Amino acid sequence: MNVILFGATGMLGRGVLRACLRDDSVESVLAIGRTPLGVSHPKLRERVQADPSDLSAAGVDPAAYDACFFCLGVSSVGMKEEEYRRITHDLTLSVARPLAAANPGLTFVYVSGEGTDSTERGRSMWARVKGKTENDLLELPFRAYMFRPGIVQPVRGVPSKTRLYRVLYAVMAPLVPLLRRVAPNLVITSDTFGRAMIAVATPGTQVPGHILRPADINRLGASPTRQN
């Protein structure tokens, strides 16, 4: 498959990029973002631009791609709802709508979050905005899947870009092995996350629904990478 990847500089995006580059079922990856990746690979093309949502500037032909993995996002800490909605909802839909219109056969996978509010009416600002984003994506005429990860363990040198998250990961690192034993489906590795994204875009995969939680992601990402 040919993949468009947004947010490849983040922790989850790095995990997805690594999985794509290692998996023989992925023929090419176009990474679109604001900052360079610092990665070179025969399968990888990179487009750095101020507005990642401008597909025409990126030279994207939607019909040439099989999947879009949308890992771009920000923490809501310290943000007002209008600003968070602009980055989280509006930017995502400005990418998704033209892709769906031009290529309804495309699979769009969106990184949401455990605790997202599908009613859009709860007290948590970030959960309402994520819920609105999910709902609007699911109404578009392509195959859309919402990934709601819980605790993500970064592996193989994949860091979080958010300082608060880096501190939390460092503090929780000694507890992760215990969590994996007592509640294995609460913890996802960045590698597993990447493999699960590829799995849902692969024809013939049995996907349990359009909103995927940690247990679903772990099951889908359990298979080893298909690599020569």
C-alpha positions in Angstrom: 0.0 0.0 0.0 0.9 3.7 -0.4 0.6 5.8 2.7 0.3 9.4 3.6 1.5 10.1 7.2 0.8 13.2 9.2 2.6 13.9 12.5 5.6 11.7 12.0 7.8 13.8 14.3 5.6 12.9 17.4 6.0 9.8 19.5 3.1 7.9 18.0 3.9 9.1 14.5 7.5 8.0 14.8 6.2 4.5 15.8 3.9 4.4 12.8 6.7 5.6 10.5 9.1 3.0 11.7 6.4 0.2 11.3 5.7 1.4 7.7 9.3 1.5 6.7 9.9 -2.0 8.0 6.8 -3.6 6.6 7.0 -5.0 3.1 3.3 -4.5 2.5 3.9 -0.7 2.6 5.4 0.4 -0.8 5.8 4.1 -0.1 5.3 6.7 2.6 4.7 10.4 2.1 5.3 12.3 5.3 3.8 15.7 5.5 4.7 18.1 8.4 6.1 21.4 9.6 9.5 20.1 10.6 12.1 17.8 9.0 12.2 14.2 10.1 15.9 13.7 9.8 15.2 10.2 8.4 16.3 8.8 5.1 14.8 5.7 3.5 14.1 4.5 -0.1 10.4 4.2 0.6 10.1 7.6 2.3 9.3 11.0 0.7 9.0 14.0 2.9 7.2 17.3 2.4 7.9 20.1 4.9 5.5 23.0 4.7 4.0 25.7 7.0 0.4 24.4 6.4 0.4 20.6 6.5 -3.2 20.5 5.4 -2.5 22.1 2.0 -2.5 18.9 0.0 -2.1 20.7 -3.3 1.1 22.4 -2.1 2.3 18.9 -1.0 1.6 17.6 -4.5 -0.8 14.9 -3.3 -2.8 12.9 -5.8 -5.4 11.4 -3.5 -6.1 8.6 -6.0 -2.5 7.4 -5.7 -2.8 6.5 -2.0 -4.4 3.6 -0.1 -4.3 5.0 3.5 -3.8 8.2 5.5 -2.4 7.8 9.0 -3.2 11.0 10.9 -1.1 11.2 14.0 -0.8 15.0 14.2 -2.0 16.6 17.4 -1.3 18.7 20.4 -1.8 18.6 24.1 -4.8 20.6 25.4 -2.9 21.8 28.5 -3.1 25.5 28.7 -5.1 25.9 25.5 -8.5 27.6 25.1 -11.2 25.5 23.4 -11.3 27.7 20.2 -7.6 27.3 19.6 -7.6 23.6 20.5 -10.5 23.0 18.2 -8.8 24.8 15.3 -5.7 22.6 15.6 -7.5 19.3 16.5 -10.7 19.4 14.6 -10.4 21.9 11.8 -6.9 20.9 10.6 -7.9 17.2 10.6 -11.0 17.8 8.6 -9.3 20.1 6.1 -7.2 17.1 5.2 -9.8 14.4 5.4 -12.6 16.0 3.4 -10.7 16.4 0.1 -9.2 12.9 0.5 -12.7 11.4 1.0 -14.1 13.3 -1.9 -11.4 12.3 -4.3 -10.8 8.7 -3.1 -13.6 7.1 -1.2 -11.6 3.8 -1.3 -9.0 5.3 1.0 -8.6 4.2 4.7 -8.2 7.1 7.1 -6.9 6.3 10.6 -7.1 9.0 13.2 -5.3 9.2 16.6 -7.9 10.1 19.1 -7.6 9.3 22.9 -9.1 7.1 25.5 -11.9 9.0 27.2 -13.0 10.8 24.1 -16.6 12.1 24.4 -18.7 10.9 21.5 -21.7 12.9 22.8 -19.7 16.2 22.4 -21.5 17.5 25.5 -19.3 16.4 28.4 -17.4 18.7 30.8 -13.9 17.8 29.5 -12.9 20.3 26.7 -10.4 18.0 24.9 -12.8 15.1 25.0 -15.6 17.1 23.4 -13.4 18.4 20.6 -12.0 14.9 20.0 -15.5 13.5 20.0 -16.6 16.1 17.4 -13.6 15.2 15.3 -14.3 11.5 15.4 -18.0 12.0 14.6 -17.3 14.2 11.6 -14.6 11.8 10.2 -17.0 8.8 10.6 -19.6 10.7 8.4 -17.2 11.0 5.5 -17.4 8.6 2.5 -14.2 6.6 3.2 -13.2 3.8 5.6 -12.4 5.6 8.9 -11.0 4.2 12.1 -10.5 6.1 15.4 -7.6 4.9 17.5 -8.1 5.6 21.2 -4.8 4.5 22.9 -4.5 4.4 26.7 -1.0 4.2 28.2 1.6 4.2 25.4 5.1 2.9 26.2 7.7 4.5 23.8 10.2 2.0 22.6 13.3 1.9 20.4 14.3 5.5 21.2 10.9 7.0 20.2 10.4 10.1 22.5 7.3 12.2 23.2 7.6 15.8 21.9 5.5 17.1 24.9 7.7 17.8 28.0 4.9 16.9 30.4 4.5 13.5 28.8 8.2 12.9 28.8 8.3 13.5 32.5 5.3 11.2 33.1 6.8 8.5 31.0 10.1 8.7 32.9 8.3 8.5 36.3 6.0 5.7 35.2 8.7 3.6 33.4 9.5 1.4 36.4 5.7 0.7 36.8 5.1 -0.3 33.2 6.2 -4.0 33.6 3.8 -4.3 36.5 1.0 -2.7 34.6 1.6 -5.0 31.7 1.3 -8.0 34.0 -1.9 -6.9 35.9 -3.6 -5.0 33.1 -1.9 -6.0 29.8 -4.5 -4.3 27.6 -4.0 -0.9 29.2 -0.5 -0.6 27.9 0.4 -0.2 24.2 4.0 0.1 22.8 4.7 2.6 20.0 5.7 -0.4 17.8 2.4 -2.2 18.4 0.6 1.0 17.6 2.3 1.3 14.3 1.6 -2.3 13.3 -2.1 -1.9 14.2 -2.5 1.1 11.9 -1.1 -0.9 9.0 -3.3 -3.8 9.9 -6.6 -1.9 9.7 -5.6 -0.5 6.3 -4.8 -4.0 5.0 -7.6 -5.7 3.0 -9.1 -8.7 4.7 -8.2 -7.7 8.3 -11.1 -8.4 10.7 -11.6 -5.0 12.5 -13.9 -5.0 15.5 -15.5 -1.7 14.7 -14.6 1.9 13.8 -13.5 3.0 17.3 -10.6 1.0 18.5 -9.5 0.9 22.2 -6.3 -0.4 23.8 -7.3 -4.1 23.7 -8.2 -3.8 20.0 -5.0 -2.0 19.2 -2.9 -4.6 21.0 -4.7 -7.5 19.2 -4.3 -5.9 15.8 -0.7 -4.9 16.4 0.4 -8.3 17.8 1.5 -9.8 14.5 5.2 -9.3 13.6 6.3 -6.9 10.9 6.3 -8.4 7.5 9.8 -7.9 6.4 12.3 -9.8 4.2 
